């Protein structure tokens, strides 16, 4: 008897691969498409009744708690985390009555419970813990307790520690990873539809040389472009990993194209370059895998040709040729000036820095009073030499993933996630929860070896080999 896993609305793909999915009474591809349709319908409903965003947030958290209470395997919980991260801006943009950092705090709290709940398959990796502990001393430099400043600066690093510890003990197989990618993509689709509704309903859209709020659902364009890039990364990785369901693979590919179009229309370049860097970094390892090489080359070729020959010229014409000017611009919109301020603060306060959240006023030296956008310079300014030590730990641990022994497909996924997170923090600090989750995924144990790599190599001539099906046990 084949053991099958009971499916939930979050765990879209059964833990067992291939045959179990095929024997499902409800076709796998149809189940996924209905999930996407539900998320699109949810966006329409929330656009009409924004107050329901609070209900959606609380219900999402309740489902996470229910999974923790009832599920004995971590796969559904891991998929739920992808959905949670993909929903972050949906709640912020619609003004849900929850904490601004609800997503990060939920990952921290629920992730800590998951460490206790789910028995690790591998030894837990605590190497990221010193990275966070080194950031704590600067809290005592604050003139008074400032919950917002502390949460803004430290919730992301703490979530990174919790998720790397939890996921480092888990083995994530191919079908489980696909479920994570699809649920994360599905959540982002809701926000994507919200953006589309805003564009359709807008009487006029003025495109200039700066970020566009109308094409960002009246939410911060920088964060919107990054969240869309998270969804696009999920879509691209799924396309690379899916080999059985060709139609669904094509649908997800078109979703990736649509998300990239929306990223470009935000006129915030951070998400675009973060996605490009992640795909290029992972592509190096996909190209080295015999099974993935053709898939990556064909997909990348179609995507590049589609944008270069059709989509980008059309978009540039629609925006009055401002899109090409925006994409090619080297203006960092004040980020270089903020980094210069941070480095000057570090030179003047090298031991402990100036304290969590206290570098904002110093940014006016070269730019204006502003929150940090580059996590690496912020750590130097606000945490001093302790921040420098934390950065070195981050660099060493990140480099270790590049040189560790792993199958090429698993390494491609891990490096894509890791590069996405590191590039994101270079332009958006830890404003979203996505970097913490993707770093955690990079430190999990992925089991994605291609079938060719798993087949035993026989030295016998082909005519003398006994087919696997014909061997007696």
Short mmCIF file of C-alpha atoms in Angstrom, two decimals:
data_model
loop_
_atom_site.label_atom_id
_atom_site.label_comp_id
_atom_site.label_asym_id
_atom_site.label_seq_id
_atom_site.Cartn_x
_atom_site.Cartn_y
_atom_site.Cartn_z
CA UNK A 1 0.00 0.00 0.00
CA UNK A 2 1.28 3.43 -0.91
CA UNK A 3 1.05 5.96 1.85
CA UNK A 4 -0.36 9.31 0.73
CA UNK A 5 -0.42 12.61 2.54
CA UNK A 6 -3.64 14.40 3.31
CA UNK A 7 -3.73 17.69 1.42
CA UNK A 8 -4.61 21.07 2.84
CA UNK A 9 -5.25 24.42 1.21
CA UNK A 10 -1.66 25.39 1.95
CA UNK A 11 0.13 22.14 1.10
CA UNK A 12 -0.79 22.08 -2.58
CA UNK A 13 1.56 19.28 -3.55
CA UNK A 14 1.69 15.90 -1.81
CA UNK A 15 4.91 15.01 -0.08
CA UNK A 16 5.28 11.89 -2.18
CA UNK A 17 6.30 12.58 -5.76
CA UNK A 18 5.13 11.39 -9.14
CA UNK A 19 2.73 8.51 -8.66
CA UNK A 20 0.93 9.84 -5.60
CA UNK A 21 0.15 13.07 -7.39
CA UNK A 22 -1.09 11.23 -10.43
CA UNK A 23 -3.45 9.09 -8.34
CA UNK A 24 -5.05 12.08 -6.63
CA UNK A 25 -8.82 12.19 -7.16
CA UNK A 26 -8.41 15.87 -8.00
CA UNK A 27 -5.94 16.56 -10.83
CA UNK A 28 -2.78 18.24 -9.64
CA UNK A 29 -2.62 20.94 -12.32
CA UNK A 30 -6.30 21.81 -11.90
CA UNK A 31 -5.84 22.09 -8.16
CA UNK A 32 -3.02 24.58 -8.65
CA UNK A 33 -4.92 26.62 -11.23
CA UNK A 34 -7.94 26.81 -8.92
CA UNK A 35 -5.65 28.04 -6.14
CA UNK A 36 -4.33 30.80 -8.40
CA UNK A 37 -7.91 31.68 -9.43
CA UNK A 38 -8.90 31.86 -5.77
CA UNK A 39 -6.02 34.22 -5.03
CA UNK A 40 -7.02 36.43 -7.96
CA UNK A 41 -10.62 36.49 -6.75
CA UNK A 42 -9.41 37.30 -3.26
CA UNK A 43 -7.62 40.37 -4.61
CA UNK A 44 -10.81 41.60 -6.27
CA UNK A 45 -12.75 41.09 -3.04
CA UNK A 46 -10.14 42.88 -0.92
CA UNK A 47 -10.01 45.77 -3.38
CA UNK A 48 -13.75 46.25 -2.91
CA UNK A 49 -13.68 45.67 0.86
CA UNK A 50 -10.20 46.63 2.18
CA UNK A 51 -11.34 46.06 5.77
CA UNK A 52 -11.31 42.33 5.03
CA UNK A 53 -7.51 42.49 4.80
CA UNK A 54 -7.42 42.26 8.59
CA UNK A 55 -9.58 39.14 8.45
CA UNK A 56 -7.28 37.64 5.82
CA UNK A 57 -4.20 38.38 7.94
CA UNK A 58 -5.71 36.87 11.08
CA UNK A 59 -7.01 33.86 9.17
CA UNK A 60 -3.58 33.27 7.63
CA UNK A 61 -1.99 33.33 11.09
CA UNK A 62 -4.70 31.02 12.42
CA UNK A 63 -4.03 28.51 9.62
CA UNK A 64 -0.33 28.60 10.52
CA UNK A 65 -1.17 27.84 14.15
CA UNK A 66 -3.52 25.04 13.06
CA UNK A 67 -0.83 23.46 10.90
CA UNK A 68 1.60 23.54 13.80
CA UNK A 69 -0.95 21.87 16.06
CA UNK A 70 -2.13 19.16 13.69
CA UNK A 71 0.61 18.40 11.17
CA UNK A 72 3.29 15.89 12.10
CA UNK A 73 5.39 16.70 9.03
CA UNK A 74 6.90 20.16 8.33
CA UNK A 75 6.13 20.35 4.59
CA UNK A 76 2.75 22.11 4.98
CA UNK A 77 4.24 24.56 7.49
CA UNK A 78 7.12 25.40 5.14
CA UNK A 79 4.62 26.08 2.34
CA UNK A 80 2.58 28.25 4.72
CA UNK A 81 5.67 30.37 5.39
CA UNK A 82 5.93 31.04 1.67
CA UNK A 83 2.31 32.16 1.60
CA UNK A 84 2.85 34.37 4.65
CA UNK A 85 5.81 36.15 3.07
CA UNK A 86 3.95 36.60 -0.21
CA UNK A 87 1.04 38.25 1.62
CA UNK A 88 3.07 40.86 3.51
CA UNK A 89 2.44 43.83 1.24
CA UNK A 90 -1.17 42.83 0.68
CA UNK A 91 -1.78 43.61 4.35
CA UNK A 92 0.36 46.74 4.43
CA UNK A 93 -1.05 48.16 1.23
CA UNK A 94 -4.66 47.63 2.29
CA UNK A 95 -4.07 48.91 5.80
CA UNK A 96 -4.79 45.69 7.68
CA UNK A 97 -5.11 46.27 11.41
CA UNK A 98 -2.01 44.27 12.32
CA UNK A 99 1.54 45.19 13.28
CA UNK A 100 3.72 46.56 10.48
CA UNK A 101 6.23 43.76 11.13
CA UNK A 102 3.57 41.06 11.57
CA UNK A 103 5.13 38.84 8.92
CA UNK A 104 8.60 38.87 10.47
CA UNK A 105 7.25 38.47 13.99
CA UNK A 106 5.11 35.52 12.88
CA UNK A 107 8.11 33.87 11.24
CA UNK A 108 10.08 34.34 14.46
CA UNK A 109 7.37 33.05 16.80
CA UNK A 110 5.99 30.27 14.65
CA UNK A 111 9.47 29.33 13.46
CA UNK A 112 10.66 28.92 17.06
CA UNK A 113 7.68 26.67 17.77
CA UNK A 114 8.43 24.68 14.63
CA UNK A 115 11.97 24.01 15.89
CA UNK A 116 10.41 22.42 18.97
CA UNK A 117 7.53 20.75 17.10
CA UNK A 118 9.22 19.03 14.19
CA UNK A 119 11.95 16.52 14.79
CA UNK A 120 15.02 17.52 12.78
CA UNK A 121 16.35 15.07 10.23
CA UNK A 122 19.79 16.72 10.37
CA UNK A 123 21.74 18.47 13.10
CA UNK A 124 20.48 22.01 13.62
CA UNK A 125 22.79 24.74 12.33
CA UNK A 126 23.26 27.50 14.93
CA UNK A 127 26.03 29.31 13.05
CA UNK A 128 23.86 32.37 12.39
CA UNK A 129 23.15 32.94 16.10
CA UNK A 130 26.37 34.94 16.82
CA UNK A 131 25.46 37.20 13.89
CA UNK A 132 22.33 38.29 15.74
CA UNK A 133 23.83 38.36 19.24
CA UNK A 134 26.46 40.85 18.06
CA UNK A 135 23.69 43.29 17.14
CA UNK A 136 22.10 43.37 20.59
CA UNK A 137 24.58 45.67 22.49
CA UNK A 138 23.59 48.70 20.40
CA UNK A 139 20.07 48.48 21.83
CA UNK A 140 21.43 49.75 25.15
CA UNK A 141 22.62 52.96 23.47
CA UNK A 142 19.06 54.11 22.83
CA UNK A 143 17.93 57.12 24.90
CA UNK A 144 14.76 55.18 25.72
CA UNK A 145 12.91 52.05 24.69
CA UNK A 146 11.93 52.42 21.03
CA UNK A 147 9.95 49.38 19.92
CA UNK A 148 9.61 50.54 16.31
CA UNK A 149 13.33 51.22 15.86
CA UNK A 150 14.29 47.90 17.44
CA UNK A 151 11.74 45.97 15.41
CA UNK A 152 12.70 47.70 12.16
CA UNK A 153 16.40 46.91 12.59
CA UNK A 154 16.45 43.56 14.39
CA UNK A 155 13.30 41.64 13.42
CA UNK A 156 14.83 40.70 10.07
CA UNK A 157 18.13 39.40 11.50
CA UNK A 158 16.30 37.47 14.24
CA UNK A 159 13.95 35.91 11.70
CA UNK A 160 17.01 34.89 9.67
CA UNK A 161 18.49 33.11 12.68
CA UNK A 162 15.26 31.30 13.58
CA UNK A 163 14.58 30.16 10.01
CA UNK A 164 18.14 28.99 9.33
CA UNK A 165 18.04 26.95 12.53
CA UNK A 166 14.66 25.41 11.73
CA UNK A 167 15.23 24.72 8.03
CA UNK A 168 18.79 23.47 8.52
CA UNK A 169 17.34 20.43 10.28
CA UNK A 170 14.85 19.59 7.52
CA UNK A 171 15.14 17.68 4.27
CA UNK A 172 13.05 19.30 1.54
CA UNK A 173 12.28 17.07 -1.41
CA UNK A 174 11.34 18.14 -4.90
CA UNK A 175 7.55 18.04 -4.47
CA UNK A 176 7.76 19.85 -1.14
CA UNK A 177 9.85 22.62 -2.68
CA UNK A 178 7.37 22.96 -5.54
CA UNK A 179 4.57 23.39 -3.00
CA UNK A 180 6.53 26.16 -1.29
CA UNK A 181 7.19 27.93 -4.58
CA UNK A 182 3.57 27.71 -5.72
CA UNK A 183 2.09 28.97 -2.47
CA UNK A 184 4.54 31.87 -2.37
CA UNK A 185 3.71 32.69 -5.99
CA UNK A 186 -0.02 32.41 -5.33
CA UNK A 187 0.12 34.93 -2.51
CA UNK A 188 2.06 37.38 -4.69
CA UNK A 189 -0.52 36.92 -7.47
CA UNK A 190 -3.13 38.51 -5.17
CA UNK A 191 -1.05 41.67 -4.85
CA UNK A 192 -0.26 41.56 -8.57
CA UNK A 193 -3.99 41.57 -9.38
CA UNK A 194 -4.45 44.47 -6.95
CA UNK A 195 -1.84 46.41 -8.93
CA UNK A 196 -3.53 45.53 -12.20
CA UNK A 197 -6.91 46.77 -10.92
CA UNK A 198 -5.29 50.05 -9.88
CA UNK A 199 -3.74 50.54 -13.32
CA UNK A 200 -7.03 49.79 -15.10
CA UNK A 201 -9.03 52.13 -12.87
CA UNK A 202 -6.53 55.00 -13.05
CA UNK A 203 -7.76 57.90 -15.16
CA UNK A 204 -4.23 58.94 -16.04
CA UNK A 205 -0.78 57.59 -15.22
CA UNK A 206 2.14 59.97 -15.36
CA UNK A 207 5.49 58.32 -15.93
CA UNK A 208 8.51 60.34 -14.87
CA UNK A 209 12.05 59.54 -13.85
CA UNK A 210 11.07 58.36 -10.37
CA UNK A 211 9.17 55.46 -8.78
CA UNK A 212 5.48 55.25 -9.61
CA UNK A 213 2.90 54.77 -6.86
CA UNK A 214 -0.08 54.21 -9.17
CA UNK A 215 1.58 51.16 -10.75
CA UNK A 216 2.49 49.98 -7.24
CA UNK A 217 -1.04 49.85 -5.76
CA UNK A 218 -0.26 53.09 -3.89
CA UNK A 219 2.26 51.21 -1.78
CA UNK A 220 6.01 51.81 -1.54
CA UNK A 221 7.31 51.05 -5.07
CA UNK A 222 10.66 49.85 -3.77
CA UNK A 223 9.04 47.18 -1.61
CA UNK A 224 6.45 46.36 -4.27
CA UNK A 225 9.08 45.70 -6.94
CA UNK A 226 10.92 43.43 -4.50
CA UNK A 227 7.83 41.46 -3.51
CA UNK A 228 6.97 40.99 -7.19
CA UNK A 229 10.57 39.83 -7.68
CA UNK A 230 10.06 37.27 -4.91
CA UNK A 231 7.03 35.93 -6.76
CA UNK A 232 8.92 35.96 -10.06
CA UNK A 233 11.80 34.03 -8.49
CA UNK A 234 9.34 31.41 -7.19
CA UNK A 235 7.88 31.16 -10.70
CA UNK A 236 11.26 30.87 -12.45
CA UNK A 237 12.51 28.19 -10.05
CA UNK A 238 9.27 26.24 -10.47
CA UNK A 239 9.63 26.37 -14.26
CA UNK A 240 13.14 25.00 -13.90
CA UNK A 241 12.07 22.17 -11.60
CA UNK A 242 8.78 21.08 -13.17
CA UNK A 243 9.09 18.33 -15.77
CA UNK A 244 5.82 16.43 -15.53
CA UNK A 245 3.07 19.04 -15.95
CA UNK A 246 3.94 20.93 -19.13
CA UNK A 247 0.76 23.03 -19.30
CA UNK A 248 1.09 24.21 -15.72
CA UNK A 249 4.73 24.95 -16.34
CA UNK A 250 3.76 27.18 -19.29
CA UNK A 251 1.15 28.99 -17.19
CA UNK A 252 3.67 29.69 -14.43
CA UNK A 253 6.19 30.89 -17.03
CA UNK A 254 3.62 33.42 -18.32
CA UNK A 255 3.03 34.51 -14.72
CA UNK A 256 6.75 35.15 -14.36
CA UNK A 257 6.66 37.28 -17.50
CA UNK A 258 3.69 39.25 -16.18
CA UNK A 259 5.38 39.86 -12.82
CA UNK A 260 8.54 41.12 -14.53
CA UNK A 261 6.43 43.55 -16.57
CA UNK A 262 4.85 44.85 -13.37
CA UNK A 263 8.27 45.15 -11.71
CA UNK A 264 9.43 47.37 -14.54
CA UNK A 265 6.32 49.53 -14.40
CA UNK A 266 6.91 50.35 -10.72
CA UNK A 267 9.97 52.26 -11.96
CA UNK A 268 11.78 50.93 -8.90
CA UNK A 269 14.80 49.08 -10.22
CA UNK A 270 15.76 47.24 -7.04
CA UNK A 271 13.42 44.32 -7.58
CA UNK A 272 14.46 43.93 -11.22
CA UNK A 273 18.19 43.78 -10.55
CA UNK A 274 17.66 41.55 -7.51
CA UNK A 275 15.78 39.06 -9.69
CA UNK A 276 18.31 39.24 -12.52
CA UNK A 277 21.21 38.65 -10.12
CA UNK A 278 19.46 35.66 -8.52
CA UNK A 279 18.64 34.05 -11.88
CA UNK A 280 22.15 34.56 -13.25
CA UNK A 281 23.77 33.16 -10.10
CA UNK A 282 21.54 30.11 -10.05
CA UNK A 283 21.86 29.72 -13.81
CA UNK A 284 25.56 28.99 -13.48
CA UNK A 285 24.69 25.77 -11.65
CA UNK A 286 21.60 24.94 -13.71
CA UNK A 287 23.82 25.04 -16.81
CA UNK A 288 26.16 22.52 -15.22
CA UNK A 289 23.34 20.02 -14.72
CA UNK A 290 22.64 17.79 -17.71
CA UNK A 291 18.87 17.72 -17.23
CA UNK A 292 18.46 21.43 -16.45
CA UNK A 293 20.85 22.85 -19.05
CA UNK A 294 18.44 22.73 -21.98
CA UNK A 295 15.49 23.85 -19.89
CA UNK A 296 17.35 26.88 -18.54
CA UNK A 297 18.78 27.84 -21.93
CA UNK A 298 15.43 27.59 -23.73
CA UNK A 299 13.50 29.40 -20.97
CA UNK A 300 16.08 32.17 -20.71
CA UNK A 301 16.24 32.51 -24.49
CA UNK A 302 12.46 32.81 -24.84
CA UNK A 303 12.27 35.30 -21.97
CA UNK A 304 15.06 37.51 -23.31
CA UNK A 305 13.69 37.45 -26.86
CA UNK A 306 10.16 38.19 -25.66
CA UNK A 307 11.25 41.22 -23.68
CA UNK A 308 13.82 42.54 -26.12
CA UNK A 309 11.73 42.20 -29.26
CA UNK A 310 8.16 42.68 -28.02
CA UNK A 311 7.41 43.67 -24.44
CA UNK A 312 10.08 46.23 -23.63
CA UNK A 313 9.61 48.23 -26.86
CA UNK A 314 5.83 48.26 -26.29
CA UNK A 315 6.19 49.31 -22.65
CA UNK A 316 8.74 51.97 -23.49
CA UNK A 317 6.44 53.41 -26.15
CA UNK A 318 3.48 53.38 -23.75
CA UNK A 319 5.48 55.22 -21.09
CA UNK A 320 6.75 57.87 -23.49
CA UNK A 321 10.27 56.39 -23.64
CA UNK A 322 10.72 57.08 -19.93
CA UNK A 323 11.06 53.38 -19.06
CA UNK A 324 14.28 52.92 -21.01
CA UNK A 325 15.68 56.08 -19.44
CA UNK A 326 14.73 54.87 -15.96
CA UNK A 327 16.17 51.37 -16.38
CA UNK A 328 19.45 52.66 -17.83
CA UNK A 329 19.85 55.42 -15.22
CA UNK A 330 22.73 55.06 -12.77
CA UNK A 331 21.11 57.35 -10.22
CA UNK A 332 20.90 55.53 -6.87
CA UNK A 333 18.20 57.90 -5.50
CA UNK A 334 20.26 58.82 -2.46
CA UNK A 335 21.52 55.38 -1.47
CA UNK A 336 25.17 56.21 -2.14
CA UNK A 337 24.83 59.36 -0.02
CA UNK A 338 23.24 57.35 2.80
CA UNK A 339 26.08 54.82 2.66
CA UNK A 340 28.63 57.66 2.82
CA UNK A 341 26.87 58.99 5.91
CA UNK A 342 26.87 55.54 7.51
CA UNK A 343 30.59 55.11 6.88
CA UNK A 344 31.33 58.50 8.41
CA UNK A 345 29.25 57.62 11.46
CA UNK A 346 31.16 54.35 11.76
CA UNK A 347 34.50 56.18 11.66
CA UNK A 348 33.36 58.50 14.44
CA UNK A 349 31.74 55.76 16.54
CA UNK A 350 33.70 52.60 15.73
CA UNK A 351 33.16 50.63 18.95
CA UNK A 352 29.40 50.39 19.50
CA UNK A 353 28.03 52.61 16.75
CA UNK A 354 25.27 55.11 17.49
CA UNK A 355 22.54 52.65 18.42
CA UNK A 356 19.65 50.93 16.67
CA UNK A 357 17.76 53.32 14.40
CA UNK A 358 19.89 56.31 15.40
CA UNK A 359 21.70 56.69 12.07
CA UNK A 360 18.65 58.22 10.38
CA UNK A 361 19.44 61.80 11.38
CA UNK A 362 23.06 61.46 10.26
CA UNK A 363 21.91 60.71 6.71
CA UNK A 364 21.06 64.39 6.36
CA UNK A 365 24.80 65.08 6.18
CA UNK A 366 24.78 64.01 2.53
CA UNK A 367 21.13 63.36 1.68
CA UNK A 368 18.20 63.81 4.07
CA UNK A 369 16.83 62.30 7.28
CA UNK A 370 15.97 58.80 6.13
CA UNK A 371 15.82 55.20 7.24
CA UNK A 372 18.72 53.03 6.14
CA UNK A 373 18.37 51.37 2.74
CA UNK A 374 21.62 49.40 2.73
CA UNK A 375 21.73 46.85 5.54
CA UNK A 376 25.50 46.46 5.38
CA UNK A 377 26.34 50.12 5.97
CA UNK A 378 23.55 50.39 8.56
CA UNK A 379 25.17 47.61 10.59
CA UNK A 380 28.45 49.53 10.65
CA UNK A 381 26.88 52.86 11.62
CA UNK A 382 24.49 51.56 14.27
CA UNK A 383 26.44 48.60 15.66
CA UNK A 384 30.08 49.63 15.20
CA UNK A 385 32.73 46.93 15.33
CA UNK A 386 30.10 44.44 16.49
CA UNK A 387 28.25 45.11 13.26
CA UNK A 388 31.47 44.58 11.31
CA UNK A 389 31.95 41.21 13.03
CA UNK A 390 28.35 40.28 12.20
CA UNK A 391 28.97 41.19 8.55
CA UNK A 392 32.04 38.95 8.46
CA UNK A 393 29.99 36.06 9.85
CA UNK A 394 27.34 36.68 7.18
CA UNK A 395 29.99 36.73 4.46
CA UNK A 396 31.68 33.51 5.63
CA UNK A 397 28.41 31.62 6.01
CA UNK A 398 27.18 32.79 2.62
CA UNK A 399 30.45 31.81 0.94
CA UNK A 400 30.22 28.38 2.54
CA UNK A 401 27.08 27.62 0.52
CA UNK A 402 28.96 28.29 -2.72
CA UNK A 403 31.72 25.81 -1.92
CA UNK A 404 29.74 23.08 -0.13
CA UNK A 405 29.28 19.74 -1.87
CA UNK A 406 25.75 19.34 -3.20
CA UNK A 407 23.96 18.23 -6.33
CA UNK A 408 23.88 20.96 -8.95
CA UNK A 409 20.12 21.50 -9.01
CA UNK A 410 19.94 21.90 -5.24
CA UNK A 411 22.89 24.26 -5.28
CA UNK A 412 21.32 26.29 -8.09
CA UNK A 413 18.17 26.82 -6.02
CA UNK A 414 20.13 27.64 -2.85
CA UNK A 415 22.42 30.11 -4.56
CA UNK A 416 19.49 31.80 -6.31
CA UNK A 417 17.73 32.27 -2.96
CA UNK A 418 20.88 33.43 -1.19
CA UNK A 419 21.87 35.94 -3.87
CA UNK A 420 18.31 37.29 -4.01
CA UNK A 421 18.40 37.95 -0.26
CA UNK A 422 21.87 39.49 -0.21
CA UNK A 423 21.18 41.83 -3.14
CA UNK A 424 17.82 42.81 -1.62
CA UNK A 425 19.57 43.89 1.60
CA UNK A 426 21.93 46.07 -0.44
CA UNK A 427 19.07 48.33 -1.54
CA UNK A 428 16.18 47.67 0.88
CA UNK A 429 17.83 46.63 4.16
CA UNK A 430 15.41 44.18 5.83
CA UNK A 431 12.16 45.94 4.99
CA UNK A 432 10.48 42.68 3.93
CA UNK A 433 10.52 39.22 5.46
CA UNK A 434 11.42 37.51 2.19
CA UNK A 435 15.24 37.71 2.62
CA UNK A 436 15.09 35.90 5.97
CA UNK A 437 12.99 33.08 4.53
CA UNK A 438 15.15 32.68 1.43
CA UNK A 439 18.37 32.61 3.48
CA UNK A 440 16.74 29.96 5.65
CA UNK A 441 15.86 27.95 2.55
CA UNK A 442 19.45 28.25 1.34
CA UNK A 443 20.59 26.55 4.55
CA UNK A 444 18.07 23.70 4.36
CA UNK A 445 18.88 20.25 3.03
CA UNK A 446 17.38 20.15 -0.45
CA UNK A 447 17.04 16.74 -2.07
CA UNK A 448 16.63 17.68 -5.73
CA UNK A 449 19.16 15.42 -7.43
CA UNK A 450 18.24 14.76 -11.06
CA UNK A 451 17.14 11.22 -11.96
CA UNK A 452 20.21 10.82 -14.18
CA UNK A 453 22.46 11.43 -11.19
CA UNK A 454 20.62 8.81 -9.16
CA UNK A 455 20.79 6.01 -11.73
CA UNK A 456 23.50 3.42 -10.98
CA UNK A 457 26.22 3.32 -13.61
CA UNK A 458 26.91 -0.17 -14.89
CA UNK A 459 30.21 -1.18 -16.46
CA UNK A 460 28.60 -4.11 -18.30
CA UNK A 461 27.87 -3.83 -22.02
CA UNK A 462 24.34 -2.67 -22.74
CA UNK A 463 23.29 -6.09 -24.19
CA UNK A 464 24.27 -7.82 -20.91
CA UNK A 465 22.53 -5.41 -18.53
CA UNK A 466 19.40 -6.62 -16.79
CA UNK A 467 16.59 -4.05 -16.81
CA UNK A 468 15.66 -2.80 -13.36
CA UNK A 469 12.08 -3.97 -13.84
CA UNK A 470 13.26 -7.48 -14.54
CA UNK A 471 15.50 -8.02 -11.53
CA UNK A 472 14.33 -10.32 -8.81
CA UNK A 473 14.37 -9.14 -5.23
#
